[in-house]
Coordinates of C-alpha atoms in Angstrom, one line a residue:
X1 CA 124.4 -167.0 -70.5
X2 CA 124.7 -163.3 -69.9
X3 CA 122.7 -161.9 -72.8
X4 CA 119.2 -163.1 -72.3
X5 CA 116.4 -162.8 -69.9
X6 CA 118.5 -163.9 -66.8
X7 CA 122.0 -162.5 -65.8
X8 CA 124.0 -162.5 -62.7
X9 CA 126.4 -159.8 -61.2
X10 CA 129.1 -161.5 -59.0
X11 CA 132.7 -160.1 -60.1
X12 CA 132.4 -157.8 -57.0
X13 CA 132.6 -160.7 -54.7
X14 CA 136.1 -161.0 -53.2
X15 CA 135.6 -164.4 -51.6
X16 CA 136.8 -166.8 -54.4
X17 CA 134.7 -169.7 -53.0
X18 CA 131.4 -167.9 -53.2
X19 CA 132.3 -166.3 -56.7
X20 CA 133.2 -169.8 -58.1
X21 CA 130.2 -171.4 -56.5
X22 CA 128.0 -169.1 -58.6
X23 CA 130.1 -169.1 -61.7
X24 CA 129.9 -172.9 -61.9
X25 CA 126.3 -173.1 -61.6
X26 CA 125.5 -170.8 -64.6
X27 CA 128.3 -170.9 -67.2
X28 CA 128.9 -173.8 -69.6
X29 CA 127.0 -176.4 -71.2
X30 CA 124.1 -178.0 -69.6
X31 CA 123.3 -175.0 -67.3
X32 CA 120.3 -173.8 -69.4
X33 CA 117.1 -172.9 -67.7
X34 CA 114.7 -176.1 -68.0
X35 CA 111.6 -177.1 -66.6
X36 CA 109.1 -180.1 -66.9
X37 CA 105.9 -179.7 -68.9
X38 CA 103.8 -180.0 -65.8
X39 CA 106.1 -177.5 -64.2
X40 CA 105.7 -175.1 -67.3
X41 CA 101.7 -175.4 -67.0
X42 CA 102.1 -175.0 -63.1
X43 CA 103.9 -171.5 -63.7
X44 CA 101.3 -170.5 -66.3
X45 CA 98.2 -171.2 -63.4
X46 CA 100.2 -169.0 -61.0
X47 CA 100.4 -166.0 -63.5
X48 CA 96.9 -166.3 -64.5
X49 CA 95.9 -166.4 -60.9
X50 CA 98.0 -163.4 -60.2
X51 CA 97.0 -161.4 -62.9
X52 CA 93.2 -162.5 -62.6
X53 CA 93.0 -161.4 -58.7
X54 CA 94.4 -157.9 -59.6
X55 CA 92.0 -157.8 -62.6
X56 CA 89.1 -158.9 -60.5
X57 CA 89.7 -156.3 -57.8
X58 CA 90.4 -153.3 -60.7
X59 CA 86.8 -154.4 -62.0
X60 CA 84.9 -154.6 -58.6
X61 CA 86.6 -152.2 -56.7
X62 CA 87.3 -149.6 -59.3
X63 CA 89.2 -146.4 -58.2
X64 CA 90.1 -148.1 -54.7
X65 CA 93.7 -148.3 -53.7
X66 CA 94.9 -151.7 -54.1
X67 CA 98.7 -151.0 -55.3
X68 CA 98.6 -153.6 -57.9
X69 CA 101.1 -156.3 -59.1
X70 CA 100.1 -155.7 -62.8
X71 CA 103.3 -156.0 -64.7
X72 CA 105.2 -157.8 -61.9
X73 CA 103.2 -160.8 -61.8
X74 CA 106.3 -163.1 -61.5
X75 CA 106.8 -162.4 -58.2
X76 CA 103.9 -164.8 -57.1
X77 CA 105.5 -168.0 -58.6
X78 CA 109.1 -166.5 -57.5
X79 CA 107.6 -166.5 -54.0
X80 CA 105.8 -170.1 -54.5
X81 CA 109.5 -171.3 -55.2
X82 CA 110.9 -169.9 -52.3
X83 CA 108.5 -171.9 -50.2
X84 CA 108.9 -174.9 -52.0
X85 CA 112.8 -174.7 -52.3
X86 CA 113.2 -173.5 -48.9
X87 CA 111.0 -176.5 -47.5
X88 CA 113.1 -178.9 -49.2
X89 CA 116.4 -177.3 -47.7
X90 CA 114.9 -177.8 -44.4
X91 CA 113.4 -174.3 -43.7
X92 CA 110.6 -174.3 -41.3
X93 CA 109.5 -170.5 -41.0
X94 CA 109.6 -167.6 -43.6
X95 CA 109.4 -164.2 -42.4
X96 CA 108.6 -161.6 -45.2
X97 CA 108.7 -157.8 -45.2
X98 CA 107.4 -155.7 -47.9
X99 CA 105.7 -152.3 -48.7
X100 CA 102.3 -152.1 -50.5
X101 CA 102.6 -153.0 -54.1
X102 CA 101.7 -156.4 -54.5
X103 CA 101.2 -156.9 -50.8
X104 CA 97.3 -158.1 -51.2
X105 CA 98.3 -160.6 -53.9
X106 CA 101.0 -162.0 -51.9
X107 CA 98.8 -162.4 -48.9
X108 CA 96.0 -164.4 -50.7
X109 CA 97.9 -166.3 -53.6
X110 CA 100.9 -167.2 -51.4
X111 CA 100.2 -167.0 -47.9
X112 CA 96.4 -168.2 -47.9
X113 CA 94.8 -165.4 -46.6
X114 CA 91.1 -166.2 -47.4
X115 CA 89.7 -164.1 -50.5
X116 CA 86.6 -163.8 -48.6
X117 CA 88.3 -161.8 -45.6
X118 CA 90.2 -159.4 -48.2
X119 CA 86.8 -158.7 -50.1
X120 CA 85.2 -157.9 -46.8
X121 CA 87.8 -155.4 -46.0
X122 CA 87.5 -153.7 -49.4
X123 CA 83.3 -153.5 -48.6
X124 CA 84.5 -152.0 -45.1
X125 CA 83.5 -155.0 -43.0
X126 CA 86.6 -155.3 -41.0
X127 CA 84.8 -157.7 -38.4
X128 CA 85.5 -160.4 -40.9
X129 CA 86.0 -164.2 -40.6
X130 CA 89.3 -164.1 -38.7
X131 CA 88.5 -162.0 -36.3
X132 CA 91.7 -159.7 -36.7
X133 CA 89.9 -155.8 -37.0
X134 CA 92.8 -153.4 -36.5
X135 CA 90.8 -150.8 -38.5
X136 CA 94.1 -150.1 -40.5
X137 CA 94.2 -150.0 -44.4
X138 CA 94.3 -153.4 -46.0
X139 CA 98.0 -152.9 -47.4
X140 CA 99.5 -152.2 -44.1
X141 CA 98.2 -155.4 -42.4
X142 CA 100.3 -158.6 -41.4
X143 CA 99.3 -162.1 -41.5
X144 CA 100.4 -165.7 -40.6
X145 CA 99.8 -168.6 -42.7
X146 CA 101.2 -172.0 -43.3
X147 CA 101.9 -174.2 -46.2
X148 CA 102.6 -177.9 -46.9
X149 CA 105.6 -179.0 -48.5
X150 CA 106.2 -182.4 -49.0
X151 CA 104.6 -183.3 -45.7
X152 CA 106.4 -180.6 -43.9
X153 CA 104.7 -177.5 -42.6
X154 CA 106.3 -174.3 -43.3
X155 CA 105.0 -171.3 -41.5
X156 CA 104.7 -167.8 -43.4
X157 CA 104.8 -164.5 -41.6
X158 CA 104.1 -161.3 -43.2
X159 CA 105.0 -158.4 -41.0
X160 CA 102.7 -155.5 -40.5
X161 CA 104.2 -152.4 -42.4
X162 CA 103.2 -148.7 -42.1
X163 CA 103.6 -146.2 -45.0
X164 CA 107.4 -145.6 -44.7
X165 CA 108.1 -148.4 -47.2
X166 CA 111.5 -149.9 -46.1
X167 CA 111.1 -149.4 -42.5
X168 CA 110.1 -153.2 -41.9
X169 CA 113.5 -154.6 -43.0
X170 CA 115.3 -154.1 -39.5
X171 CA 111.9 -155.5 -37.9
X172 CA 112.1 -158.7 -39.8
X173 CA 115.5 -159.3 -39.2
X174 CA 114.6 -159.2 -35.3
X175 CA 111.8 -161.3 -35.8
X176 CA 113.8 -163.8 -37.8
X177 CA 116.9 -163.7 -35.1
X178 CA 114.3 -164.2 -32.3
X179 CA 112.5 -167.5 -34.2
X180 CA 116.0 -168.9 -34.8
X181 CA 116.8 -169.0 -31.3
X182 CA 113.4 -170.7 -30.7
X183 CA 114.3 -173.5 -33.4
X184 CA 117.8 -173.8 -32.1
X185 CA 119.2 -175.9 -29.4
X186 CA 120.9 -175.0 -26.1
X187 CA 120.5 -171.4 -26.7
X188 CA 121.9 -171.7 -30.3
X189 CA 120.3 -170.0 -33.1
X190 CA 119.1 -172.3 -36.3
X191 CA 119.9 -170.2 -39.3
X192 CA 118.6 -172.7 -41.8
X193 CA 115.3 -172.9 -40.1
X194 CA 113.9 -169.4 -40.3
X195 CA 114.7 -167.4 -43.6
X196 CA 113.9 -163.4 -43.8
X197 CA 112.5 -162.2 -47.2
X198 CA 112.6 -158.4 -48.1
X199 CA 110.6 -157.2 -51.0
X200 CA 111.6 -154.0 -52.1
X201 CA 110.6 -151.3 -54.7
X202 CA 113.3 -150.0 -57.1
X203 CA 113.1 -146.6 -56.1
X204 CA 113.0 -147.3 -52.4
X205 CA 115.9 -149.7 -52.4
X206 CA 118.5 -147.2 -53.2
X207 CA 116.5 -144.3 -51.9
X208 CA 115.6 -145.1 -48.2
X209 CA 118.5 -145.1 -45.7
X210 CA 117.0 -147.8 -43.7
X211 CA 118.0 -150.3 -46.5
X212 CA 121.6 -149.6 -46.3
X213 CA 121.7 -149.7 -42.3
X214 CA 120.3 -152.9 -42.6
X215 CA 122.5 -154.4 -45.2
X216 CA 125.3 -153.0 -42.9
X217 CA 124.5 -155.1 -40.0
X218 CA 123.6 -158.3 -42.0
X219 CA 127.2 -159.9 -41.3
X220 CA 127.6 -158.8 -37.8
X221 CA 127.7 -161.5 -35.0
X222 CA 125.4 -159.5 -32.9
X223 CA 122.7 -159.0 -35.6
X224 CA 123.3 -161.7 -38.4
X225 CA 120.4 -164.3 -39.3
X226 CA 122.1 -166.1 -41.9
X227 CA 121.3 -164.4 -45.0
X228 CA 118.2 -162.5 -46.3
X229 CA 116.7 -163.3 -49.7
X230 CA 116.1 -159.9 -51.3
X231 CA 113.5 -159.3 -54.1
X232 CA 113.4 -156.0 -55.9
X233 CA 110.2 -155.6 -57.8
X234 CA 111.4 -152.9 -60.5
X235 CA 108.7 -151.1 -62.0
X236 CA 111.0 -148.6 -63.8
X237 CA 109.4 -145.5 -62.0
X238 CA 109.1 -144.7 -58.5
X239 CA 105.6 -142.9 -58.1
X240 CA 105.9 -140.6 -60.9
X241 CA 109.8 -140.2 -61.2
X242 CA 111.9 -141.8 -63.8
X243 CA 115.2 -143.7 -62.6
X244 CA 117.2 -141.0 -64.2
X245 CA 115.9 -138.3 -61.8
X246 CA 115.9 -141.0 -58.9
X247 CA 119.2 -142.2 -58.4
X248 CA 122.7 -141.9 -59.5
X249 CA 123.5 -145.6 -60.0
X250 CA 122.9 -147.7 -63.2
X251 CA 121.1 -150.2 -61.6
X252 CA 118.5 -150.1 -58.7
X253 CA 120.5 -152.9 -56.9
X254 CA 123.7 -151.2 -57.2
X255 CA 123.9 -150.3 -53.4
X256 CA 123.9 -154.3 -52.7
X257 CA 127.5 -154.3 -54.3
X258 CA 129.0 -152.5 -51.6
X259 CA 128.1 -155.5 -49.4
X260 CA 129.3 -158.3 -51.9
X261 CA 125.8 -159.7 -52.3
X262 CA 125.4 -161.4 -55.6
X263 CA 122.8 -160.0 -57.7
X264 CA 120.6 -161.7 -60.4
X265 CA 118.8 -159.3 -62.9
X266 CA 115.7 -161.2 -64.3
X267 CA 113.2 -160.0 -67.0
X268 CA 109.9 -160.3 -65.1
X269 CA 108.3 -161.3 -68.5
X270 CA 110.0 -164.6 -67.9
X271 CA 108.7 -166.1 -65.0
X272 CA 110.7 -169.4 -65.8
X273 CA 114.0 -167.5 -65.3
X274 CA 112.8 -165.8 -62.2
X275 CA 112.0 -169.2 -60.7
X276 CA 115.6 -170.1 -61.5
X277 CA 117.2 -167.3 -60.0
X278 CA 115.1 -168.2 -56.9
X279 CA 116.3 -171.5 -56.9
X280 CA 120.1 -170.4 -57.0
X281 CA 119.4 -167.7 -54.4
X282 CA 117.9 -170.3 -51.9
X283 CA 120.9 -172.5 -52.3
X284 CA 123.3 -169.8 -52.2
X285 CA 121.9 -168.6 -48.9
X286 CA 121.7 -172.0 -47.5
X287 CA 125.3 -172.7 -48.6
X288 CA 126.9 -169.7 -47.5
X289 CA 124.5 -168.0 -44.8
X290 CA 124.6 -164.6 -46.8
X291 CA 122.4 -162.2 -48.7
X292 CA 121.3 -162.5 -52.1
X293 CA 119.3 -160.3 -54.3
X294 CA 117.2 -160.6 -56.9
X295 CA 115.9 -157.7 -59.2
X296 CA 112.8 -158.5 -61.2
X297 CA 112.9 -155.8 -63.9
X298 CA 109.2 -155.4 -65.2
X299 CA 106.8 -152.2 -65.3
X300 CA 103.8 -150.8 -63.5
X301 CA 100.6 -151.4 -65.9
X302 CA 98.6 -148.7 -63.9
X303 CA 99.2 -145.4 -62.0
X304 CA 101.0 -145.8 -58.5
X305 CA 97.7 -146.5 -56.7
X306 CA 95.2 -146.9 -59.4
X307 CA 94.1 -143.5 -58.8
X308 CA 96.9 -141.7 -60.6
X309 CA 96.9 -141.4 -64.3
X310 CA 100.4 -142.4 -65.7
X311 CA 99.9 -140.7 -69.0
X312 CA 100.3 -137.4 -67.5
X313 CA 103.9 -138.0 -66.2
X314 CA 105.1 -141.0 -68.5
X315 CA 102.9 -140.8 -71.6
X316 CA 105.5 -142.4 -74.1
X317 CA 106.1 -145.4 -71.6
X318 CA 102.5 -145.9 -70.5
X319 CA 101.3 -146.0 -74.2
X320 CA 104.0 -148.6 -74.8
X321 CA 102.7 -150.7 -71.9
X322 CA 99.1 -150.6 -73.0
X323 CA 100.6 -152.4 -76.2
X324 CA 102.4 -154.9 -74.4
X325 CA 101.1 -158.4 -73.8
X326 CA 100.9 -159.0 -70.0
X327 CA 103.1 -161.3 -68.3
X328 CA 100.4 -164.5 -68.4
X329 CA 100.1 -163.6 -72.1
X330 CA 103.9 -163.6 -72.8
X331 CA 104.2 -167.0 -71.1
X332 CA 101.0 -168.7 -72.5
X333 CA 102.0 -167.7 -76.1
X334 CA 105.6 -169.2 -75.5
X335 CA 104.0 -172.5 -74.3
X336 CA 101.6 -172.2 -77.5
X337 CA 104.3 -171.9 -80.0
X338 CA 106.5 -174.6 -78.4
X339 CA 103.4 -177.0 -78.3
X340 CA 103.2 -177.2 -74.7
X341 CA 99.4 -176.3 -74.7
X342 CA 97.0 -175.1 -77.1
X343 CA 95.2 -171.7 -77.2
X344 CA 92.0 -173.4 -76.2
X345 CA 93.9 -174.8 -73.2
X346 CA 95.3 -171.4 -72.3
X347 CA 91.9 -169.8 -72.5
X348 CA 90.5 -172.4 -70.1
X349 CA 92.9 -171.6 -67.4
X350 CA 92.1 -167.9 -67.6
X351 CA 88.5 -168.5 -67.6
X352 CA 88.6 -171.0 -64.7
X353 CA 90.5 -168.6 -62.6
X354 CA 88.0 -165.8 -63.5
X355 CA 85.2 -168.0 -62.5
X356 CA 86.8 -169.1 -59.1
X357 CA 87.2 -165.2 -58.0
X358 CA 83.6 -164.8 -59.1
X359 CA 82.1 -167.5 -57.3
X360 CA 84.0 -166.4 -54.1
X361 CA 82.9 -163.0 -54.3
X362 CA 79.5 -164.1 -54.7

């Protein structure tokens, strides 16, 4: 249970009901992670779409800052699961706050921002199809979209965010609290209807004080929103700083333990385990109306903003990463080894995704 690609920290939780709920759902026989064949194929498709998007931008707009998700592509199927599981639990709106890394991928592959619109921004044409020309850089902008979940519409809101990475956290909490009142009856807030999702960097989560300030008000009656789903996309490097020089705690997530928040640690190479963590996180939040945190432990394949060369500051790790298969490759090889798909089918998925991006750009 605790020695694979998925593990949970919960012994710091003093409430026996909450601790017991978590233990019951991961320990014992029959609690293993399992998905249907179609579900596992769908995971591969989302991973390939996420990686294909980053590869396409890397080739078409070489040298342009994009703060790619390369190495953390499991965030995309994880976000998909938040929408799907949230919709099944009665969620009507999801408000997302995040910094730069992976933002463009979330905007397009999760929230539905038109690829044509994003490509136009890369080419300096801000008077694009959605008419929302702010002149700001691509990875600061917000967006509002919607997704259909089993016939129910779930509205997705990504809050605009400037360069101070974590400053958006209290902003989305305020947005959520206001929206919960809109969805509530007779002046009451509906905490199940609107969920905040905060996506953090592993250096920023313990390093920026606004994170602790926001966690501190999370259970206060005047500010609470019924629990935030936190996701740390852990690249194991902050800009060019190794963790040993960046924080005094063992895990990037350790700050959350002081607020009795359960923490799921997941190997980001195992997208299936990431989705399992999201399922449990959504259920915990809906049951106890409390924060929950998922740490996706991955890596950063390129430099901080694609204009930096990581071999200068992390040469050994960079060499290891270059030899390591990508997240979709790891998952595809696993499916092939287990007889779920063939190598030809895996290659066909990649080819179809690559061709789709090329056609859209053309």
